[in-house]
């Protein structure tokens, strides 16, 4: 600071003034815009043009919000404020704009809706309306409930800043989820795979069931005392349990990254959150599949239950397979063509193949977002190794940017929704019950499973770790996107409103409290990656280097198979297939082995690019390649070292 | 090649076999997909879900097409085929898929359209339909002409792969146009600014008028012999002239870049094409503004004409101002914050500010695409200098990728449209007339203007250069996007079909013929940037280094003003404002000058980052910073040299 000129420092002092001015301008603009267009009631074909302008203005609000968020994030980072993460900030700005739109602006009611009462036996997707000889084509937007738009005078205006919820699923979530999968390329993830799978699958199922059951009891009690004014079935409770079980520790992990918290804790939390998003999506759709068998029954139905389980397994395995297959295809294409000579083409191909995973899954009736998780993981594990250095940078930076934009967009939209959404059902008692249920559900996930896992683990998950995992179960983008997808019934609206509040609370309170929590729990920070990382928080100092913590045979087998056959087949690394395959497959093996693989034949060691040797040190040292926001670490990913012997 | 293993070479031999297999798979998939979904006629609320699947499948077709294009481009580049550019290739693949969709697949007719005959006095934007107590919301899609969908049995299926034309304007064109503006940061552009503006503004207007008039005469003749079966007014002719005057030398410039053709020729062609896109858009919308005064008059109306000119000037200056203002705002924000410490935030801000230009312009009723051109140029001229090295790379790469994807998408869509569009009006005589008119229009642009410009230029534009410019007037994405925007009338459909054919012809024939043309015209290739670049093709060898070719006083004044005040105000470079501003503004100047500017105070030279000194040479040498697809040149942009003295 001292080395800067006076003018620069004085400008910094006025940072907040500048921000305030910008906000005032923005809001002024927003209000002008909405009032101007509100007055224009042109019932004609030019309406489409007006709509387009309005859409541009609406989108502009969000772009401005994001810009503002970025500038404020910069200020916070610059001044090392850690109590509020960028997503929390985005929510606050969204909230402010929501308040202004709701209470500050009174646009005129749009009178363009004409109610046609025609005797029709169905609602077709396309409607041709004959207006005095001219035919106009209309497309079905959805069913409208009778209560819609009755309660708030500015319904039309507020409706305009409300996006189609499917946008979240089809545009905003995929890059976030892909980025999570793509940046999950960590040795620690695979080392803790068993525990992560346990938390993500069993844990999420337990959490869903516990929350659903507790809530059902609570709702029954509320019905008894007359606090519930609509239907709320057991499936609704389970659905709530499913969507709220998806954790999103984006805030926590950002802080972990910055403070260099123990990498195993990081891996456990990150791995769990990525996979339980997938589990929550499919769990919630399975519960929906259970429901339509009879709309108002809440008794146990074995066949419907079986159907739900079938849906879960089918959709999950289908999405998993699709994601892995496109990932494998991309790695084959990048291996056997010399596309790496043209980084632009390579990056474009990578992007398109990853996107096509999503589309393919959706077109086949599987879940695109889930397919994208596994595609990202496959791309990171195999394809990434085939890319040119420049493409490695480019793909990481591209998805980092997309992730950043999409995430902040969702969070600022969340803030906006609290006031702009018109059908909120805030039931204080239910919200209280939901908070308690969510807390207990998380506890029922972490503590019993950790106890069971510790029976099998050599490096136990310490109780302090468990408390941090419990505390770090924030809810975020996925819970929101699942909740807003269907807000047609009373139960769903109550679910949505409660989810929104839970997200706000966890992001602000749990996210903001992470740093104090870490110091309170004596979690080691500033760990220079995992130079030595006893899983228990700095107690026993067991030399864990090079030892697979989870030596259960399925993981050993998988690692061996992956190292001997998959990596050599899909990338240029690993032992050439000519040595690992049996002699009878000699010609095939020669076909599939590239020059690069032969060149690295002399080096019998594991070439996972996560494992690098610090050349300055005498002993091998492991560092993680993290997709860092500031420094580029890709150049180091080419220094392999004699690390873990294969198998 | 010789150093590679046998397996690798044999694989390369099979390249085409692999591609063929992939294509077969793709087409098989496409046909399965369309037939499967064609059979599902579920008239219910689940229709929306079906639609979503279908949309995913449709988009997937294009993603697959792009993937295929990328692989084939790679093959071509790898084997140094230059006769077909990637965009031409994308068109061919699109064409093939179009043929298959049109003739290969016979889906069932969608029976969901219900014609409602209701007496209504208007067509509202939203329609509520009462179906036995349930309300369904419908949104207006547009007016349907009586002939629509009657002629082709598979209308519904083909309609599904047809995107809303506004997608081109709102999603695909902006990144292309922004990229063009952003990569226009060249000294040669500014050196030839006068000529470029002349070609772009006067030339496009001349071309539009010439084409319009010729075509009008031709249409009158065709009407006389009974070859025209609908209305075709003078405004339609002028509109055709406007949209077809937008040149898109993407193919030519790619070849120029590769062959290192004379940089002044490059600058002239590139600058003209970027600016005449803007001119063509606004010209066509001005012509539309002229039309509605009376729909079927084709007599001269002075007031409507005046209105058109007013619209042109208003929209152009508004869009220009908006683009420049957001560019300037971005440069101020990047200058006065230390955002450069966080490249992710910086890149995100850059992206959002550039996007908001488009939205702001659209929301204000100006033309987003035009605003984006000037925003891109401003960002390149000022903001780029404030960015961190990593952000410079990131932004260039990001927009390069977006440009690549959008461009190839548009061109493959063009190919598809030739067969999938249902309302083509191919009139052989009219198409012949259009080709002749386009040829003459281009000639009337280039030759007379070059003659006039040569009167004022020190370095004449040689006749060989003129022939190349004439030949390189390809038509591309912009002409297509403008033509497809409105295809409701007979005249517009004929316009669209003819435009499509002209694009195909120019991209394939003129694009493919560029290399022979260059050698035929004796244009120097392999010019090491402009070490010495006499504008006349290697004839006189005048020492042009450091001399402004166009020394007209407006340009000298602009350069001086830009160097003394704008650059120091908006970037860290140039002389500090404390020295250039008068003494009375001392405190203001100190406020606006950053440490970096003081540090570079000792260097009184022009710090345009386009001008770098090659340290190895004794004499200063200029090189261009081009946004190259293969090598990164940004690192060199920091070596300023003592180059052109300011003023």
Short mmCIF file of C-alpha atoms in Angstrom, two decimals, chain B residues 147-450:
data_model
loop_
_atom_site.label_atom_id
_atom_site.label_comp_id
_atom_site.label_asym_id
_atom_site.label_seq_id
_atom_site.Cartn_x
_atom_site.Cartn_y
_atom_site.Cartn_z
CA UNK B 147 -49.77 -21.74 -47.72
CA UNK B 148 -47.60 -22.75 -44.78
CA UNK B 149 -46.98 -26.41 -44.29
CA UNK B 150 -49.15 -27.50 -47.15
CA UNK B 151 -46.59 -28.50 -49.70
CA UNK B 152 -44.34 -30.95 -47.91
CA UNK B 153 -45.65 -34.02 -46.09
CA UNK B 154 -42.99 -33.99 -43.35
CA UNK B 155 -43.50 -30.33 -42.58
CA UNK B 156 -43.68 -30.87 -38.85
CA UNK B 157 -40.44 -32.79 -38.69
CA UNK B 158 -38.54 -30.30 -40.80
CA UNK B 159 -40.00 -27.46 -38.81
CA UNK B 160 -38.41 -28.92 -35.73
CA UNK B 161 -34.85 -28.54 -36.94
CA UNK B 162 -35.63 -24.95 -37.87
CA UNK B 163 -34.54 -22.51 -35.20
CA UNK B 164 -36.11 -19.21 -34.45
CA UNK B 165 -34.21 -16.81 -36.77
CA UNK B 166 -33.81 -14.40 -33.89
CA UNK B 167 -31.41 -16.90 -32.34
CA UNK B 168 -28.95 -15.92 -35.03
CA UNK B 169 -29.23 -12.30 -34.09
CA UNK B 170 -29.26 -12.67 -30.35
CA UNK B 171 -26.92 -15.57 -29.73
CA UNK B 172 -24.77 -16.45 -32.71
CA UNK B 173 -23.91 -13.18 -34.41
CA UNK B 174 -22.80 -11.13 -31.36
CA UNK B 175 -19.74 -13.27 -30.54
CA UNK B 176 -18.71 -13.38 -34.21
CA UNK B 177 -19.01 -9.65 -34.59
CA UNK B 178 -17.39 -8.90 -31.25
CA UNK B 179 -14.48 -11.15 -32.13
CA UNK B 180 -14.07 -9.32 -35.42
CA UNK B 181 -13.97 -5.98 -33.64
CA UNK B 182 -11.72 -7.27 -30.89
CA UNK B 183 -9.18 -8.73 -33.30
CA UNK B 184 -9.15 -5.56 -35.40
CA UNK B 185 -6.54 -4.05 -33.13
CA UNK B 186 -4.08 -3.39 -35.88
CA UNK B 187 -2.00 -0.44 -36.77
CA UNK B 188 -2.83 -1.14 -40.38
CA UNK B 189 -6.48 -0.68 -39.74
CA UNK B 190 -5.95 2.80 -38.40
CA UNK B 191 -3.47 3.61 -41.12
CA UNK B 192 -6.05 2.75 -43.77
CA UNK B 193 -9.00 4.07 -41.82
CA UNK B 194 -10.04 6.57 -44.47
CA UNK B 195 -10.15 4.01 -47.25
CA UNK B 196 -11.88 1.47 -45.05
CA UNK B 197 -14.58 3.92 -44.04
CA UNK B 198 -15.07 4.88 -47.68
CA UNK B 199 -15.49 1.29 -48.82
CA UNK B 200 -17.67 0.39 -45.85
CA UNK B 201 -20.05 3.34 -45.90
CA UNK B 202 -20.08 4.78 -49.40
CA UNK B 203 -19.26 1.44 -50.99
CA UNK B 204 -22.03 -0.43 -49.24
CA UNK B 205 -24.55 2.29 -50.04
CA UNK B 206 -23.48 2.26 -53.70
CA UNK B 207 -23.61 -1.51 -53.83
CA UNK B 208 -27.05 -1.54 -52.24
CA UNK B 209 -28.40 1.04 -54.70
CA UNK B 210 -26.83 -0.57 -57.74
CA UNK B 211 -28.04 -4.04 -56.85
CA UNK B 212 -31.49 -2.72 -55.94
CA UNK B 213 -31.88 -0.76 -59.17
CA UNK B 214 -30.55 -3.48 -61.43
CA UNK B 215 -32.77 -6.01 -59.78
CA UNK B 216 -35.78 -3.74 -60.01
CA UNK B 217 -35.28 -3.42 -63.74
CA UNK B 218 -34.85 -7.14 -63.97
CA UNK B 219 -37.97 -7.84 -61.94
CA UNK B 220 -39.96 -5.44 -64.11
CA UNK B 221 -38.78 -7.38 -67.15
CA UNK B 222 -39.68 -10.67 -65.50
CA UNK B 223 -43.11 -9.40 -64.61
CA UNK B 224 -43.60 -8.44 -68.24
CA UNK B 225 -42.80 -11.98 -69.39
CA UNK B 226 -44.84 -13.51 -66.57
CA UNK B 227 -42.03 -15.08 -64.59
CA UNK B 228 -42.89 -13.50 -61.23
CA UNK B 229 -45.84 -14.90 -59.35
CA UNK B 230 -46.11 -12.45 -56.50
CA UNK B 231 -45.42 -8.93 -55.36
CA UNK B 232 -41.86 -7.69 -55.58
CA UNK B 233 -41.54 -3.97 -54.89
CA UNK B 234 -38.66 -1.60 -55.22
CA UNK B 235 -38.14 -1.69 -51.45
CA UNK B 236 -37.79 -5.46 -51.68
CA UNK B 237 -35.08 -4.98 -54.29
CA UNK B 238 -33.31 -2.43 -52.14
CA UNK B 239 -33.63 -4.69 -49.13
CA UNK B 240 -32.01 -7.49 -51.09
CA UNK B 241 -29.28 -5.05 -52.10
CA UNK B 242 -28.69 -4.11 -48.48
CA UNK B 243 -28.46 -7.60 -47.06
CA UNK B 244 -26.30 -8.96 -49.87
CA UNK B 245 -23.85 -6.07 -49.56
CA UNK B 246 -22.51 -7.35 -46.24
CA UNK B 247 -19.26 -9.12 -47.11
CA UNK B 248 -17.83 -11.83 -44.89
CA UNK B 249 -14.33 -12.70 -46.05
CA UNK B 250 -13.74 -15.20 -43.27
CA UNK B 251 -12.54 -17.81 -45.73
CA UNK B 252 -10.32 -15.42 -47.60
CA UNK B 253 -8.79 -13.96 -44.46
CA UNK B 254 -8.02 -17.39 -43.05
CA UNK B 255 -6.03 -18.09 -46.22
CA UNK B 256 -4.45 -14.63 -46.13
CA UNK B 257 -3.35 -15.27 -42.57
CA UNK B 258 -1.86 -18.61 -43.45
CA UNK B 259 -0.04 -17.36 -46.54
CA UNK B 260 1.00 -14.09 -44.86
CA UNK B 261 -0.43 -11.95 -47.61
CA UNK B 262 0.32 -8.22 -47.70
CA UNK B 263 -1.01 -6.68 -44.49
CA UNK B 264 -2.52 -3.58 -46.04
CA UNK B 265 -4.65 -5.66 -48.35
CA UNK B 266 -5.65 -7.70 -45.31
CA UNK B 267 -6.50 -4.57 -43.34
CA UNK B 268 -8.59 -3.14 -46.16
CA UNK B 269 -10.62 -6.31 -46.62
CA UNK B 270 -11.03 -7.07 -42.94
CA UNK B 271 -11.89 -3.52 -41.93
CA UNK B 272 -14.37 -3.18 -44.74
CA UNK B 273 -16.11 -6.44 -43.93
CA UNK B 274 -16.46 -5.65 -40.21
CA UNK B 275 -17.89 -2.21 -40.80
CA UNK B 276 -20.09 -3.06 -43.74
CA UNK B 277 -21.84 -5.69 -41.63
CA UNK B 278 -22.90 -2.86 -39.37
CA UNK B 279 -23.87 -0.70 -42.32
CA UNK B 280 -25.88 -3.48 -43.95
CA UNK B 281 -27.87 -4.19 -40.80
CA UNK B 282 -28.88 -0.60 -40.30
CA UNK B 283 -29.41 0.00 -44.00
CA UNK B 284 -31.82 -2.93 -44.18
CA UNK B 285 -33.73 -1.82 -41.11
CA UNK B 286 -33.91 1.72 -42.52
CA UNK B 287 -35.38 0.33 -45.73
CA UNK B 288 -37.95 -1.52 -43.65
CA UNK B 289 -38.74 1.75 -41.91
CA UNK B 290 -39.34 3.27 -45.36
CA UNK B 291 -41.70 0.50 -46.39
CA UNK B 292 -44.59 0.54 -43.93
CA UNK B 293 -45.64 4.05 -44.97
CA UNK B 294 -47.65 2.38 -47.71
CA UNK B 295 -47.30 -1.30 -48.32
CA UNK B 296 -47.81 -1.52 -52.05
CA UNK B 297 -46.42 1.75 -53.29
CA UNK B 298 -43.20 1.81 -55.12
CA UNK B 299 -43.11 5.44 -55.98
CA UNK B 300 -40.69 7.86 -54.42
CA UNK B 301 -41.88 9.32 -51.13
CA UNK B 302 -39.68 12.13 -49.89
CA UNK B 303 -40.88 12.12 -46.29
CA UNK B 304 -40.51 8.35 -45.93
CA UNK B 305 -37.09 8.59 -47.53
CA UNK B 306 -36.11 11.27 -45.06
CA UNK B 307 -37.43 9.12 -42.26
CA UNK B 308 -35.26 6.24 -43.46
CA UNK B 309 -32.19 8.40 -43.52
CA UNK B 310 -33.08 9.62 -40.04
CA UNK B 311 -33.50 6.07 -38.80
CA UNK B 312 -30.15 5.15 -40.32
CA UNK B 313 -28.32 8.04 -38.70
CA UNK B 314 -30.13 7.68 -35.36
CA UNK B 315 -29.66 3.97 -35.02
CA UNK B 316 -26.09 4.08 -36.21
CA UNK B 317 -24.96 6.88 -33.95
CA UNK B 318 -26.88 5.44 -30.99
CA UNK B 319 -25.39 1.99 -31.43
CA UNK B 320 -21.95 3.46 -31.99
CA UNK B 321 -22.19 5.61 -28.86
CA UNK B 322 -23.44 2.74 -26.71
CA UNK B 323 -20.70 0.42 -27.88
CA UNK B 324 -18.00 2.98 -27.25
CA UNK B 325 -19.42 4.01 -23.88
CA UNK B 326 -19.49 0.49 -22.47
CA UNK B 327 -16.01 -0.10 -23.85
CA UNK B 328 -14.77 3.04 -22.14
CA UNK B 329 -16.51 2.09 -18.91
CA UNK B 330 -14.81 -1.30 -18.96
CA UNK B 331 -11.44 0.29 -19.51
CA UNK B 332 -12.02 2.70 -16.63
CA UNK B 333 -13.07 -0.10 -14.30
CA UNK B 334 -10.08 -2.25 -15.26
CA UNK B 335 -7.77 0.74 -14.91
CA UNK B 336 -8.88 2.02 -11.52
CA UNK B 337 -9.48 -1.25 -9.73
CA UNK B 338 -6.80 -3.82 -9.14
CA UNK B 339 -8.97 -6.49 -10.68
CA UNK B 340 -5.95 -7.69 -12.60
CA UNK B 341 -4.81 -9.56 -9.53
CA UNK B 342 -7.68 -11.98 -10.17
CA UNK B 343 -7.77 -12.95 -13.85
CA UNK B 344 -10.96 -14.97 -13.47
CA UNK B 345 -12.85 -11.98 -12.13
CA UNK B 346 -11.31 -9.75 -14.76
CA UNK B 347 -12.25 -12.06 -17.61
CA UNK B 348 -15.76 -12.46 -16.25
CA UNK B 349 -16.17 -8.71 -15.96
CA UNK B 350 -14.87 -8.20 -19.48
CA UNK B 351 -17.28 -10.78 -20.83
CA UNK B 352 -20.26 -9.41 -18.94
CA UNK B 353 -19.60 -5.80 -19.86
CA UNK B 354 -19.26 -6.74 -23.51
CA UNK B 355 -22.45 -8.74 -23.40
CA UNK B 356 -24.30 -5.95 -21.62
CA UNK B 357 -23.47 -3.68 -24.58
CA UNK B 358 -25.56 -5.93 -26.75
CA UNK B 359 -28.43 -6.13 -24.27
CA UNK B 360 -28.36 -2.43 -23.51
CA UNK B 361 -28.52 -1.56 -27.19
CA UNK B 362 -31.39 -3.97 -27.77
CA UNK B 363 -33.24 -2.69 -24.71
CA UNK B 364 -32.86 0.90 -25.92
CA UNK B 365 -34.11 0.03 -29.40
CA UNK B 366 -30.72 0.32 -31.11
CA UNK B 367 -28.98 -2.52 -32.89
CA UNK B 368 -27.05 -4.79 -30.55
CA UNK B 369 -24.85 -6.31 -33.21
CA UNK B 370 -23.65 -2.90 -34.37
CA UNK B 371 -22.98 -1.74 -30.82
CA UNK B 372 -20.96 -4.88 -30.28
CA UNK B 373 -18.64 -4.11 -33.23
CA UNK B 374 -17.65 -0.79 -31.75
CA UNK B 375 -17.52 -2.16 -28.24
CA UNK B 376 -15.07 -4.80 -29.47
CA UNK B 377 -12.92 -2.17 -31.14
CA UNK B 378 -12.89 0.02 -28.04
CA UNK B 379 -12.07 -2.93 -25.81
CA UNK B 380 -9.18 -3.84 -28.08
CA UNK B 381 -7.86 -0.31 -28.30
CA UNK B 382 -8.09 0.62 -24.61
CA UNK B 383 -9.26 -2.10 -22.21
CA UNK B 384 -6.94 -4.74 -23.61
CA UNK B 385 -3.94 -2.71 -22.44
CA UNK B 386 -5.20 -2.71 -18.85
CA UNK B 387 -5.76 -6.44 -18.60
CA UNK B 388 -3.37 -8.82 -16.91
CA UNK B 389 -1.38 -11.07 -19.20
CA UNK B 390 -3.49 -14.04 -18.29
CA UNK B 391 -6.73 -12.20 -18.97
CA UNK B 392 -5.41 -11.06 -22.33
CA UNK B 393 -4.93 -14.70 -23.23
CA UNK B 394 -8.19 -15.77 -21.69
CA UNK B 395 -10.36 -13.16 -23.37
CA UNK B 396 -8.76 -13.74 -26.76
CA UNK B 397 -9.14 -17.48 -26.47
CA UNK B 398 -12.66 -17.28 -25.18
CA UNK B 399 -13.93 -15.10 -27.98
CA UNK B 400 -11.93 -17.06 -30.50
CA UNK B 401 -13.70 -20.22 -29.37
CA UNK B 402 -17.13 -18.60 -29.31
CA UNK B 403 -16.51 -17.16 -32.76
CA UNK B 404 -15.39 -20.51 -34.11
CA UNK B 405 -18.39 -22.37 -32.73
CA UNK B 406 -20.94 -19.76 -33.76
CA UNK B 407 -19.52 -19.40 -37.24
CA UNK B 408 -19.44 -23.09 -37.97
CA UNK B 409 -22.89 -23.49 -36.49
CA UNK B 410 -24.30 -20.84 -38.80
CA UNK B 411 -22.62 -22.29 -41.86
CA UNK B 412 -23.73 -25.83 -41.16
CA UNK B 413 -27.22 -24.51 -40.50
CA UNK B 414 -27.08 -22.78 -43.87
CA UNK B 415 -26.32 -26.07 -45.54
CA UNK B 416 -29.18 -27.72 -43.71
CA UNK B 417 -31.57 -24.93 -44.61
CA UNK B 418 -31.20 -25.44 -48.33
CA UNK B 419 -33.24 -28.62 -47.95
CA UNK B 420 -35.07 -28.28 -44.65
CA UNK B 421 -36.55 -24.82 -45.23
CA UNK B 422 -40.05 -25.30 -46.52
CA UNK B 423 -40.86 -22.11 -48.33
CA UNK B 424 -38.05 -21.79 -50.82
CA UNK B 425 -38.86 -19.89 -53.98
CA UNK B 426 -36.18 -20.78 -56.49
CA UNK B 427 -36.68 -18.70 -59.56
CA UNK B 428 -33.81 -19.51 -61.97
CA UNK B 429 -34.14 -16.27 -63.90
CA UNK B 430 -34.23 -14.16 -60.75
CA UNK B 431 -31.24 -16.02 -59.32
CA UNK B 432 -29.29 -15.36 -62.50
CA UNK B 433 -30.24 -11.70 -62.30
CA UNK B 434 -29.24 -11.59 -58.63
CA UNK B 435 -25.82 -13.07 -59.39
CA UNK B 436 -25.21 -10.50 -62.13
CA UNK B 437 -26.45 -7.66 -59.93
CA UNK B 438 -24.26 -8.74 -57.01
CA UNK B 439 -21.23 -8.92 -59.30
CA UNK B 440 -21.89 -5.49 -60.77
CA UNK B 441 -22.72 -4.02 -57.37
CA UNK B 442 -19.39 -5.17 -55.97
CA UNK B 443 -17.61 -3.77 -59.03
CA UNK B 444 -19.40 -0.43 -58.62
CA UNK B 445 -18.18 -0.38 -55.04
CA UNK B 446 -14.53 -1.30 -55.52
CA UNK B 447 -13.32 0.20 -58.80
CA UNK B 448 -14.73 3.75 -58.76
CA UNK B 449 -14.00 4.22 -55.07
CA UNK B 450 -10.47 2.89 -55.45
#
